[in-house]
PDB file of C-alpha atoms in Angstrom:
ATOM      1  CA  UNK T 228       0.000   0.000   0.000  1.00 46.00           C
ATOM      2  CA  UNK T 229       3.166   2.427   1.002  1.00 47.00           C
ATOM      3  CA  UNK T 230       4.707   1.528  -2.281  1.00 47.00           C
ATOM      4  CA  UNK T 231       1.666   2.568  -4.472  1.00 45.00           C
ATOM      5  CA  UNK T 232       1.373   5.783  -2.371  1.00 43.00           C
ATOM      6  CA  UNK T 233       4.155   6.291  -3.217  1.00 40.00           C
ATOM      7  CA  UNK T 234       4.334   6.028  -6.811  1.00 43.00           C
ATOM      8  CA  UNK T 235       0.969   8.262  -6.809  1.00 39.00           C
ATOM      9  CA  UNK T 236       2.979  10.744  -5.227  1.00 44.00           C
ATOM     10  CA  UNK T 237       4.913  10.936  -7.550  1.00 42.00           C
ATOM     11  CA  UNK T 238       2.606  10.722 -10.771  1.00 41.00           C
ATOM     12  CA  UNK T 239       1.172  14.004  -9.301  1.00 41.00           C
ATOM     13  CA  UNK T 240       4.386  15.822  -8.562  1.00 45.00           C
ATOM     14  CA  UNK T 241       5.435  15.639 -11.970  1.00 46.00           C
ATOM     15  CA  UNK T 242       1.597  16.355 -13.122  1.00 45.00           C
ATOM     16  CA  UNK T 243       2.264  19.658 -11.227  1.00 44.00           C
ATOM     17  CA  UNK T 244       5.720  20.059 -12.750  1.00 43.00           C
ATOM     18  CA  UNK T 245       4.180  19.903 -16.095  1.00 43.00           C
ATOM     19  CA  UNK T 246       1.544  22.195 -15.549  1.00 45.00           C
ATOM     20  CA  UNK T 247       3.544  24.514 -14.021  1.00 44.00           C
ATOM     21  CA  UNK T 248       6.294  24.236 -16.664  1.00 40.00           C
ATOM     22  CA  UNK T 249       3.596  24.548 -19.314  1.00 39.00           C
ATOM     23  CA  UNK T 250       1.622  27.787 -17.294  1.00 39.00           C
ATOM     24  CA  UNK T 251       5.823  29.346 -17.651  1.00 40.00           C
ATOM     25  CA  UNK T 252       6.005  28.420 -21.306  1.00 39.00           C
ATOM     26  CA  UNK T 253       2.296  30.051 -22.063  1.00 43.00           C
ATOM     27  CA  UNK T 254       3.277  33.135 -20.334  1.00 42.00           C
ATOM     28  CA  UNK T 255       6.727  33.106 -22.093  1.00 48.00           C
ATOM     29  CA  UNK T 256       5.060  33.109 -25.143  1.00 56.00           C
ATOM     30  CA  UNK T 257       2.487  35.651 -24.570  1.00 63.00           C
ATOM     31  CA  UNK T 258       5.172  38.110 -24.270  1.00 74.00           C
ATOM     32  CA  UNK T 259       6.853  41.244 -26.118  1.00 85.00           C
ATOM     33  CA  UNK T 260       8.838  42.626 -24.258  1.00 92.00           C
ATOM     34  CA  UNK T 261      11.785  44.602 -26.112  1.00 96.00           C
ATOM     35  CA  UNK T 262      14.579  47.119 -25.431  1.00 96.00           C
ATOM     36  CA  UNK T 263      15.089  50.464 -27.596  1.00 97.00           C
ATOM     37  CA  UNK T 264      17.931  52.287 -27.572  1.00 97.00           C
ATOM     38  CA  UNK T 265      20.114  54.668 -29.630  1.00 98.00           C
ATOM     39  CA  UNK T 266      22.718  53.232 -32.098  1.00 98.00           C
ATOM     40  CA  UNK T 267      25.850  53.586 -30.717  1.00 96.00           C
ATOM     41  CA  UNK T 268      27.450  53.984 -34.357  1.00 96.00           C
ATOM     42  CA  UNK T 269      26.490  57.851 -33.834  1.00 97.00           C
ATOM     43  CA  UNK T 270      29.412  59.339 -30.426  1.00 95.00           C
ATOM     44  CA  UNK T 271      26.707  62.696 -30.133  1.00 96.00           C
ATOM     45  CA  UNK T 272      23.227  62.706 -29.945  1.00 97.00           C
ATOM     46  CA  UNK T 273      22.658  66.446 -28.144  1.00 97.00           C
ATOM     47  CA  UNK T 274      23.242  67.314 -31.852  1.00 98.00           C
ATOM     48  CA  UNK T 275      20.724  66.900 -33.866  1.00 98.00           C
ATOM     49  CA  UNK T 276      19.584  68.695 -37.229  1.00 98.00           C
ATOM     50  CA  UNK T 277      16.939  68.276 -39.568  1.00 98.00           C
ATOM     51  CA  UNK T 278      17.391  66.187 -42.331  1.00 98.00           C
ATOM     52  CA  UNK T 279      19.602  63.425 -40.386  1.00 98.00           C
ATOM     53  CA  UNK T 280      18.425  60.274 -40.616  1.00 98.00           C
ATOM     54  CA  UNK T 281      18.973  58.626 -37.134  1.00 98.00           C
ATOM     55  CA  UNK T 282      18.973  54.919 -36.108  1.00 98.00           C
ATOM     56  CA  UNK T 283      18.014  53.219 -33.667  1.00 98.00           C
ATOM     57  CA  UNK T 284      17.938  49.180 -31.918  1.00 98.00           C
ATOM     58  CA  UNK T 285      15.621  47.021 -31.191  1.00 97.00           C
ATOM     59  CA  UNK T 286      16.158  43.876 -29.120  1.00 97.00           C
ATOM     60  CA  UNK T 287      13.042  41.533 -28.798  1.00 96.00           C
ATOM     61  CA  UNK T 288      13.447  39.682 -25.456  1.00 94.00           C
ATOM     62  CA  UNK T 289      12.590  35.902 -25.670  1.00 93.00           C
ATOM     63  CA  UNK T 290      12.231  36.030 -29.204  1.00 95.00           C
ATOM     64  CA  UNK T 291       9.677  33.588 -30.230  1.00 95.00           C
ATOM     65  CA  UNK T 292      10.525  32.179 -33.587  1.00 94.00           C
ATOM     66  CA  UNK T 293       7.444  29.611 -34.308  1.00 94.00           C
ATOM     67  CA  UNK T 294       6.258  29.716 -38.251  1.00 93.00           C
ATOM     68  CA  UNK T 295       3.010  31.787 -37.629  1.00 94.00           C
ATOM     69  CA  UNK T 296       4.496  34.167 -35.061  1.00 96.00           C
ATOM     70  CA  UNK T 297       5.424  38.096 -36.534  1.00 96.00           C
ATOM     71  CA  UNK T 298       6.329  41.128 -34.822  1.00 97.00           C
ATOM     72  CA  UNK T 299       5.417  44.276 -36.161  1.00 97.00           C
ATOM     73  CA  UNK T 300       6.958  47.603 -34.868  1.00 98.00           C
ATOM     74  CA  UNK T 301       4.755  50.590 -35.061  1.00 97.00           C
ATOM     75  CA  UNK T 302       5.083  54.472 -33.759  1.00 97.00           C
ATOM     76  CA  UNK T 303       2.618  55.835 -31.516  1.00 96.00           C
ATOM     77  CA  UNK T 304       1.631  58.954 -33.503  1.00 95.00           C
ATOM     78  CA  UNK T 305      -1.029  60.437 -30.999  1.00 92.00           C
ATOM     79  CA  UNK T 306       0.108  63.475 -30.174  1.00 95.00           C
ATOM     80  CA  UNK T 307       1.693  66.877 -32.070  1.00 95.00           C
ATOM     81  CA  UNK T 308       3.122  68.580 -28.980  1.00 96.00           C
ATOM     82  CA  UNK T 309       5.647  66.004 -28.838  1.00 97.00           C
ATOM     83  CA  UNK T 310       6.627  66.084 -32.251  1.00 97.00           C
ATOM     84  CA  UNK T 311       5.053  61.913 -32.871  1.00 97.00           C
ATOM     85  CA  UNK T 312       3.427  62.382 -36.244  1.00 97.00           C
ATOM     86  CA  UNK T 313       4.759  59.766 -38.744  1.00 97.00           C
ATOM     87  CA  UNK T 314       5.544  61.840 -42.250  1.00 97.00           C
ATOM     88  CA  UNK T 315       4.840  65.073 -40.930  1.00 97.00           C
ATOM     89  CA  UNK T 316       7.418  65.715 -37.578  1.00 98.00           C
ATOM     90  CA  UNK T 317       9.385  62.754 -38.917  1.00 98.00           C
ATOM     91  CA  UNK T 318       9.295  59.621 -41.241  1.00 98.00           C
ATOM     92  CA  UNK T 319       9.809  56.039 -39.507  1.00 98.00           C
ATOM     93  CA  UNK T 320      12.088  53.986 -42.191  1.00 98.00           C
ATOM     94  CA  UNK T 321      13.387  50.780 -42.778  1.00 97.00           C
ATOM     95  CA  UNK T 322      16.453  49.933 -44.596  1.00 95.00           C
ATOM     96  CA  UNK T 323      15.444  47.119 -47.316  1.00 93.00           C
ATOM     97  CA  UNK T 324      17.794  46.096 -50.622  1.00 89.00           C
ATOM     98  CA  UNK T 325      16.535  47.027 -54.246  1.00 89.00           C
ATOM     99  CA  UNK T 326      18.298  45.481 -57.020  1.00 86.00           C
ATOM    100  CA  UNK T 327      20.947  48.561 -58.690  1.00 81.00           C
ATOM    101  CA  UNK T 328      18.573  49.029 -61.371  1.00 71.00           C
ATOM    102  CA  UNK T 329      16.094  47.870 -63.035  1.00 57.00           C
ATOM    103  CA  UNK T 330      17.129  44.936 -65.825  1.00 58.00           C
ATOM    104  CA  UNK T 331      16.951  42.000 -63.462  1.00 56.00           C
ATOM    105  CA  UNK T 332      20.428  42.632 -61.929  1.00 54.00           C
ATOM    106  CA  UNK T 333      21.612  39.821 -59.402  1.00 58.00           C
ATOM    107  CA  UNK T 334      21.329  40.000 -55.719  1.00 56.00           C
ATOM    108  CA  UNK T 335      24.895  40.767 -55.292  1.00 67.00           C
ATOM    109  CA  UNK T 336      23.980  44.491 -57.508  1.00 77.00           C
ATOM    110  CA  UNK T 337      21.709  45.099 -54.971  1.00 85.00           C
ATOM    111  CA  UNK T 338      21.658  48.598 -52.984  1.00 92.00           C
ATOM    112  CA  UNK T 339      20.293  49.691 -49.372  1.00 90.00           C
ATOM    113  CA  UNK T 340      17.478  51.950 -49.459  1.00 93.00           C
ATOM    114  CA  UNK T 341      15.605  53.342 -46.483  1.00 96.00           C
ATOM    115  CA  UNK T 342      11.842  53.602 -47.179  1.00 97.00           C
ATOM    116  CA  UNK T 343       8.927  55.270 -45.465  1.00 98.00           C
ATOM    117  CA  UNK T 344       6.556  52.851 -43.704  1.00 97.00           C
ATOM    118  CA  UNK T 345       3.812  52.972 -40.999  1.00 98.00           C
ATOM    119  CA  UNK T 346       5.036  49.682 -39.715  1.00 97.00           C
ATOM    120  CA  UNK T 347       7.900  47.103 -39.735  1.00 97.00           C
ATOM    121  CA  UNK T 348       7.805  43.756 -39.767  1.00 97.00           C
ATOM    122  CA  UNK T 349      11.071  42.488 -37.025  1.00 96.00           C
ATOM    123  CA  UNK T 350      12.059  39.269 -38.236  1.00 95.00           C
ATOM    124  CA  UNK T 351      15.134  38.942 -35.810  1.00 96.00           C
ATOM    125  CA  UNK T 352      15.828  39.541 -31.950  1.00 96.00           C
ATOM    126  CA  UNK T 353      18.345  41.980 -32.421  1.00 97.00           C
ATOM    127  CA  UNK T 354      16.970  44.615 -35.582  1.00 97.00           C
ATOM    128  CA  UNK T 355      17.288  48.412 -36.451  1.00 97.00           C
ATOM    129  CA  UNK T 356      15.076  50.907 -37.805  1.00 98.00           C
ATOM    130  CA  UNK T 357      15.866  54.473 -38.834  1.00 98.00           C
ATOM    131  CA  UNK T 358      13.797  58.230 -38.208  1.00 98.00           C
ATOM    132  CA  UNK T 359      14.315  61.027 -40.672  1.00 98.00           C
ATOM    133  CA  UNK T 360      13.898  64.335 -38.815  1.00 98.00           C
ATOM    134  CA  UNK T 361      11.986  66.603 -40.660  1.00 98.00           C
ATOM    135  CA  UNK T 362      11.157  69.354 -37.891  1.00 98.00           C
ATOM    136  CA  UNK T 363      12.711  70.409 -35.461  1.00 98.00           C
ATOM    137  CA  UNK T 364      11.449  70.507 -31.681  1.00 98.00           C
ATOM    138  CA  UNK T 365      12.076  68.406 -28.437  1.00 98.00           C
ATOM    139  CA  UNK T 366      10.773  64.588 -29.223  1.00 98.00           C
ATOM    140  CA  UNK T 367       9.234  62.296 -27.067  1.00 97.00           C
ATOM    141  CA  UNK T 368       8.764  59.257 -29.543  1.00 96.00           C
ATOM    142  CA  UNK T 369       6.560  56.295 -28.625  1.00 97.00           C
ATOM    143  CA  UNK T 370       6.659  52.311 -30.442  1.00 98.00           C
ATOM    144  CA  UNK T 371       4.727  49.594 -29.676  1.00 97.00           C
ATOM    145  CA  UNK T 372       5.855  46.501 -30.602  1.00 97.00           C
ATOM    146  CA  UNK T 373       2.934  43.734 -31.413  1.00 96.00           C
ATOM    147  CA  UNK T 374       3.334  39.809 -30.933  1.00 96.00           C
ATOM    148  CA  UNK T 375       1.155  38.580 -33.654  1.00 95.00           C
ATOM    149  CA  UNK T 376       0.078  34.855 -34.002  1.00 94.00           C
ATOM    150  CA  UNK T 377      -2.172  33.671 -37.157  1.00 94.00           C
ATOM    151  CA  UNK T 378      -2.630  37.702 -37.671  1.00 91.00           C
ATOM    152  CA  UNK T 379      -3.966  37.726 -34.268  1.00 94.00           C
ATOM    153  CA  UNK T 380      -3.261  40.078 -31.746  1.00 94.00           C
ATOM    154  CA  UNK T 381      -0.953  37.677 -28.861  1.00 92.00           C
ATOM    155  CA  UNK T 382       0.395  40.655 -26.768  1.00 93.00           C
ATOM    156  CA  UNK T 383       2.169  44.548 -27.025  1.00 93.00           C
ATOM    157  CA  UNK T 384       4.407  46.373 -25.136  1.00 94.00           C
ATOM    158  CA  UNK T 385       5.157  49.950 -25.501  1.00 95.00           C
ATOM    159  CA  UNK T 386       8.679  52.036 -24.888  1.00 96.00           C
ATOM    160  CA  UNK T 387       9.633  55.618 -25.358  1.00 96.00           C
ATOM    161  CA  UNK T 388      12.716  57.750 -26.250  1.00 97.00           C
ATOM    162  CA  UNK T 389      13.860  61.259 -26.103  1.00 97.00           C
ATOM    163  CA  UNK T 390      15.890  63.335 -28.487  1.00 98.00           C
ATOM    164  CA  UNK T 391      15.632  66.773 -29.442  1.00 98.00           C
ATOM    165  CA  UNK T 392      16.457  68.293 -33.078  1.00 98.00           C
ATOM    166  CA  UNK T 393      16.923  72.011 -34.399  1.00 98.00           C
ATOM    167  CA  UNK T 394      17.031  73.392 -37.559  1.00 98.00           C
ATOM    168  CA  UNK T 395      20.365  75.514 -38.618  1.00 98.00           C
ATOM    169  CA  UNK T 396      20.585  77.776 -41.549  1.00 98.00           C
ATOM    170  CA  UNK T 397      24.107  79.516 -42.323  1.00 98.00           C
ATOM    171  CA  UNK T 398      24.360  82.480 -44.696  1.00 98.00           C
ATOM    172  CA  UNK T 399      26.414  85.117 -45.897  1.00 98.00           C
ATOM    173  CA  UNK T 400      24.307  88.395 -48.125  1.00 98.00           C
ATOM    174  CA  UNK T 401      25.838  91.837 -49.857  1.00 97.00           C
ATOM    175  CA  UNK T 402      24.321  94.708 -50.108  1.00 96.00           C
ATOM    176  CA  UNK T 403      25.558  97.762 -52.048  1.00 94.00           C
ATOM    177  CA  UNK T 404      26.044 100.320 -49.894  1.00 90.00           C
ATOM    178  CA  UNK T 405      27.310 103.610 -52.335  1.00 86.00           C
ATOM    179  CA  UNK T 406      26.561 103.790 -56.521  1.00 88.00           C
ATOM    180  CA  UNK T 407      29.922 104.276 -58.025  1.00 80.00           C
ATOM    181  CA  UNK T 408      30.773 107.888 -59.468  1.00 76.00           C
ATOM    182  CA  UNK T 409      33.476 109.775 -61.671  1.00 75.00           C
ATOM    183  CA  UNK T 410      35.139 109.960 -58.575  1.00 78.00           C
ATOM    184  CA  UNK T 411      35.024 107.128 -56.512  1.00 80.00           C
ATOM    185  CA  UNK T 412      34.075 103.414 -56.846  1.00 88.00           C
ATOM    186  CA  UNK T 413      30.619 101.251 -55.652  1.00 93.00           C
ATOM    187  CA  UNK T 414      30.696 100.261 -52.140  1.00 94.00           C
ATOM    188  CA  UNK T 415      29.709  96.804 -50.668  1.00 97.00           C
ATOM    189  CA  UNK T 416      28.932  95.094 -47.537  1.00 97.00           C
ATOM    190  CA  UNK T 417      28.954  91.529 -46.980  1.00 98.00           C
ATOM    191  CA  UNK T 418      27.823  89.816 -43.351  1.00 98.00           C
ATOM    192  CA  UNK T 419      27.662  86.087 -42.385  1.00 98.00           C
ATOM    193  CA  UNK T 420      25.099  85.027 -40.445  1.00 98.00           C
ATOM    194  CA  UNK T 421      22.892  82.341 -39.180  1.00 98.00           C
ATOM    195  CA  UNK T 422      19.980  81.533 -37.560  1.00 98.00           C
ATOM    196  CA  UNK T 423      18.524  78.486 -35.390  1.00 98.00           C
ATOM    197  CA  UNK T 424      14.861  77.264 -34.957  1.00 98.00           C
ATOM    198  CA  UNK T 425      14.469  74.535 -31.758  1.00 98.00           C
ATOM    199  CA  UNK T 426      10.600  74.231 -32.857  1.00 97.00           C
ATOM    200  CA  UNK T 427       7.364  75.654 -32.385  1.00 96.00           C
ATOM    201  CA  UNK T 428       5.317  73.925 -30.084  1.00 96.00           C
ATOM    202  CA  UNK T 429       5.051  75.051 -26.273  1.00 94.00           C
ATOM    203  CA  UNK T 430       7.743  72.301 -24.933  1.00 94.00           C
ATOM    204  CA  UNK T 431      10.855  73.093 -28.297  1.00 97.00           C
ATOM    205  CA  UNK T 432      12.466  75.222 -25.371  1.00 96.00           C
ATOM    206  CA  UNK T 433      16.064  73.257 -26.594  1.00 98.00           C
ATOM    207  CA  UNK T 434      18.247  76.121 -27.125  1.00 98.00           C
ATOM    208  CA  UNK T 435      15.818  78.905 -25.995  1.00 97.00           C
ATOM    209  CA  UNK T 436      16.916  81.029 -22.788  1.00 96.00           C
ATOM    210  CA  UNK T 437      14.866  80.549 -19.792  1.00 94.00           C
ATOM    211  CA  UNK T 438      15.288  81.854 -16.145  1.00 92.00           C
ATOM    212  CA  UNK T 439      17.484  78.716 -15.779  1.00 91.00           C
ATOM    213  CA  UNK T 440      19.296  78.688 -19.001  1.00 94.00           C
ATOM    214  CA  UNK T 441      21.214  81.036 -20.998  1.00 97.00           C
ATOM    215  CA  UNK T 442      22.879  80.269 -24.453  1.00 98.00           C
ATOM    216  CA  UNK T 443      25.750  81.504 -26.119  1.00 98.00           C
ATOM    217  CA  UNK T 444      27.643  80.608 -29.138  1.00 98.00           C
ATOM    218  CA  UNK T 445      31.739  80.230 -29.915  1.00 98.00           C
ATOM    219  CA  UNK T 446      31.628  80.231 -34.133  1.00 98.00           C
ATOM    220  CA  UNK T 447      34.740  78.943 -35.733  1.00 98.00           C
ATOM    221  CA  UNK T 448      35.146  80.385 -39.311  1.00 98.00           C
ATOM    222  CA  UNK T 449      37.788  80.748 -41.561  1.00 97.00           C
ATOM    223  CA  UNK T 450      40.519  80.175 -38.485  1.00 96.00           C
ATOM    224  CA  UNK T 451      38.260  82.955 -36.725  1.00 97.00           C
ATOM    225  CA  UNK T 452      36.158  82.920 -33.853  1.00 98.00           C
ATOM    226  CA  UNK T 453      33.288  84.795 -33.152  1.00 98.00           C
ATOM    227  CA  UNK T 454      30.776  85.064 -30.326  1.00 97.00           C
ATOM    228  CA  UNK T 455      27.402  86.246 -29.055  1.00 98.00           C
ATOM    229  CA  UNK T 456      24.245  85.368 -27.488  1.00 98.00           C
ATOM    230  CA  UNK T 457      21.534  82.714 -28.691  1.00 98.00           C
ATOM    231  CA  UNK T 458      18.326  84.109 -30.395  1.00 97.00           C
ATOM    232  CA  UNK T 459      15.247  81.876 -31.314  1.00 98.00           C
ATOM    233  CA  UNK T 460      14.936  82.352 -35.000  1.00 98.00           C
ATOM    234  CA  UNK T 461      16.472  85.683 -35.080  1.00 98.00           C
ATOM    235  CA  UNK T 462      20.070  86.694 -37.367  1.00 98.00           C
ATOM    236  CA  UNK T 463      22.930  85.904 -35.633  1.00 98.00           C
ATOM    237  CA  UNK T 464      26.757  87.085 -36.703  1.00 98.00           C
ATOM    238  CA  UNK T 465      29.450  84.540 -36.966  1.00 98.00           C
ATOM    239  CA  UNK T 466      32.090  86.271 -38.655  1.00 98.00           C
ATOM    240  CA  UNK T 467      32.206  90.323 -38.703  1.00 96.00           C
ATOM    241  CA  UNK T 468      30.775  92.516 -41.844  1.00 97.00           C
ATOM    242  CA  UNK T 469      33.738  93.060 -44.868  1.00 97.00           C
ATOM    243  CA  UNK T 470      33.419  96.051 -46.452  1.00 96.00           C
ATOM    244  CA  UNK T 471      35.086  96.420 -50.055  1.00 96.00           C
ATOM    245  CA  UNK T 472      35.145  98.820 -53.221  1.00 95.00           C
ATOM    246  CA  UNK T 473      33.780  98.116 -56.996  1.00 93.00           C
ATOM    247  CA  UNK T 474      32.242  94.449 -56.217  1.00 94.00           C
ATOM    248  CA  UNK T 475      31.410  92.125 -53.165  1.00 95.00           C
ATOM    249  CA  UNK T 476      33.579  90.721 -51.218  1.00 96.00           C
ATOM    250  CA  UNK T 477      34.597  87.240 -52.705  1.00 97.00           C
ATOM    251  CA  UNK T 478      33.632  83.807 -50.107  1.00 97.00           C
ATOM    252  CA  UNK T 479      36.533  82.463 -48.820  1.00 97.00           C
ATOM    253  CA  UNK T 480      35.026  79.487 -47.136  1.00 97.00           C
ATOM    254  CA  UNK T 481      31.422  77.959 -47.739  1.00 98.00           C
ATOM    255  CA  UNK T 482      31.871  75.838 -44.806  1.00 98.00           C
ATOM    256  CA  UNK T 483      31.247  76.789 -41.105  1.00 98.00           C
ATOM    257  CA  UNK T 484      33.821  74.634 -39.370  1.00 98.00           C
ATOM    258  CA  UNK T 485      32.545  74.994 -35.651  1.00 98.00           C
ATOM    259  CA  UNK T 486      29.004  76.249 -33.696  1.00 98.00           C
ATOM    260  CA  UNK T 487      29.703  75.523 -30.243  1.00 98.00           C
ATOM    261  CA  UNK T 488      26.289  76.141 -27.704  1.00 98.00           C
ATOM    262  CA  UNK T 489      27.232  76.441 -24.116  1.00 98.00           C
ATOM    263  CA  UNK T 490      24.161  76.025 -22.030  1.00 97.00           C
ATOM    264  CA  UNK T 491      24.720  77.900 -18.373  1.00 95.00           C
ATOM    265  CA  UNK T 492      22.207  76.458 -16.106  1.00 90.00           C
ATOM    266  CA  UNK T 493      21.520  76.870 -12.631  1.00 90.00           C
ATOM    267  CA  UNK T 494      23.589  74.926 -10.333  1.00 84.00           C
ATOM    268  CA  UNK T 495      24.969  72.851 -12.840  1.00 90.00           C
ATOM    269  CA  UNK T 496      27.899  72.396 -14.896  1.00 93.00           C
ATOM    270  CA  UNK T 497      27.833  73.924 -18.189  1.00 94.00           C
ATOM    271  CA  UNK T 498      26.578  71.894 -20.864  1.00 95.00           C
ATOM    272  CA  UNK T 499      28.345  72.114 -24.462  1.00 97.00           C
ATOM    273  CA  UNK T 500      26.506  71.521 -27.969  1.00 98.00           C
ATOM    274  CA  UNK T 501      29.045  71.363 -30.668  1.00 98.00           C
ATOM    275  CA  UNK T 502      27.375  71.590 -34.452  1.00 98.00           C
ATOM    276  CA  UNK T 503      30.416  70.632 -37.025  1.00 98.00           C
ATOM    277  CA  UNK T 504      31.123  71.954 -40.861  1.00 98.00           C
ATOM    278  CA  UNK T 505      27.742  73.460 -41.375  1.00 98.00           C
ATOM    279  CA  UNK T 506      27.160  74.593 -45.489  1.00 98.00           C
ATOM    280  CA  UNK T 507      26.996  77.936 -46.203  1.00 98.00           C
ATOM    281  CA  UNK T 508      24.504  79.261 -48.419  1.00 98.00           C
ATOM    282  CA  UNK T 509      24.089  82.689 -50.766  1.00 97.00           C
ATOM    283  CA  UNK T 510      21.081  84.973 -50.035  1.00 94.00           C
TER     284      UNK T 510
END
């Protein structure tokens, strides 16, 4: 009688091992959990323009690979204020290969392209995907990622991350300043300046002053440096006015080597924003 006790015992132990073990695996399964973070590739991320095309990491945590399981990567694109619309604030891209052109070349001719979606498929644990900026402001970005089994719906889980973005433009203008005469020659003014945009809605406060920030600005141009205080949207100088007789004065450099943004805040150590060989344009 002991020894079939016994052996009942142990019939149910493992009955509860193998429910519980199969209660772990369900669970497992149900999940989608994943990491984002910032591709290390890029050393600077408190320097952001528009136009960059950023990329960022996705790793899928217990990545399940059965036949009819999919993942699909979306952005939340809910609300304006913090800069989340897909193809309007940004565009959400992934990088897929196109054959080099168009007369059935072989898979070895093929190029990297980033295209415009309003989802990704992730096929792997460890993927990428890639945001174009297109305006400028302080983003708070939002992804769900969805567990999909037989098209259904399985399980989501949601993560955020922050970057902010501004919008340069460097310059350099002439005006004539005096008509030539019998007597003397045309006169001519040139200035270099620049202006920055950190966004219009009420939280794009990036580079604008507050009562616990001010910003300046070292500019490094042609071996020069010039200084001065940040403005929103408004000219700023980065290398002083030439004046010159009979025609403007000629460029020497269409490249602004150096905008350096030093941040003073209260009761903390300066913080330095360094923008590197920014294109001049003619106005």
């Amino acid at each position: 009688m002991k020894k079939y006790l016994f052996f009942i015992s142990i019939i149910l132990l493992s009955s509860c091992s193998t429910d519980e073990s199969s209660s772990k695996s369900q669970i497992q399964n149900h999940k989608a959990d994943f990491t984002l973070s910032k591709n290390t590739e890029r050393v600077d991320w408190n320097n952001i323009q528009t136009g960059e095309i950023l990329k960022f990491d996705v790793k899928i945590k217990d990545f399940d690979t059965s036949p009819d399981v999919q993942y699909v990567l979306k952005p939340i694109t809910t609300d304006a204020t913090k800069h989340q619309r897909n193809k309007q604030d940004y565009n959400f891209q992934e990088e897929i290969k196109v054959a080099a052109s168009g007369d059935g070349s072989s898979a070895k001719d093929s190029i990297l392209i980033k295209k415009t979606k309003d989802s990704i498929i992730i096929k792997r644990p460890n993927s990428s995907f890639f945001v174009s900026i297109l305006k400028p402001g302080n983003f708070t970005q939002q992804y769900e990622l969805r567990k999909m089994s037989a098209n259904k719906y399985v399980a989501g889980f949601s993560q955020e991350i922050l970057f902010s973005a501004v919008k340069i433009e460097v310059y350099t203008w002439n005006e004539q300043t005096d008509n030539s005469t019998l007597f003397s020659n045309s006169k001519h003014s040139r200035y270099y300046e620049f202006t920055i945009d950190d966004g219009d809605q009420t939280n794009d406060t990036y580079l604008t002053d507050s009562d616990s920030k001010e910003n300046t600005y070292i500019a490094l141009y042609n071996g020069n440096k010039y200084n001065g205080s940040i403005s929103i949207n408004k000219a700023m100088t980065f290398s002083g006015k030439v004046d010159t007789q009979k025609s403007p004065q000629v460029v020497p450099n269409w490249i602004l080597s150096e905008l350096k943004i030093i941040q003073k805040r209260n009761h903390e150590p300066d913080n330095i924003i360094t923008y590197h060989n920014l294109n001049l344009i003619q106005k």
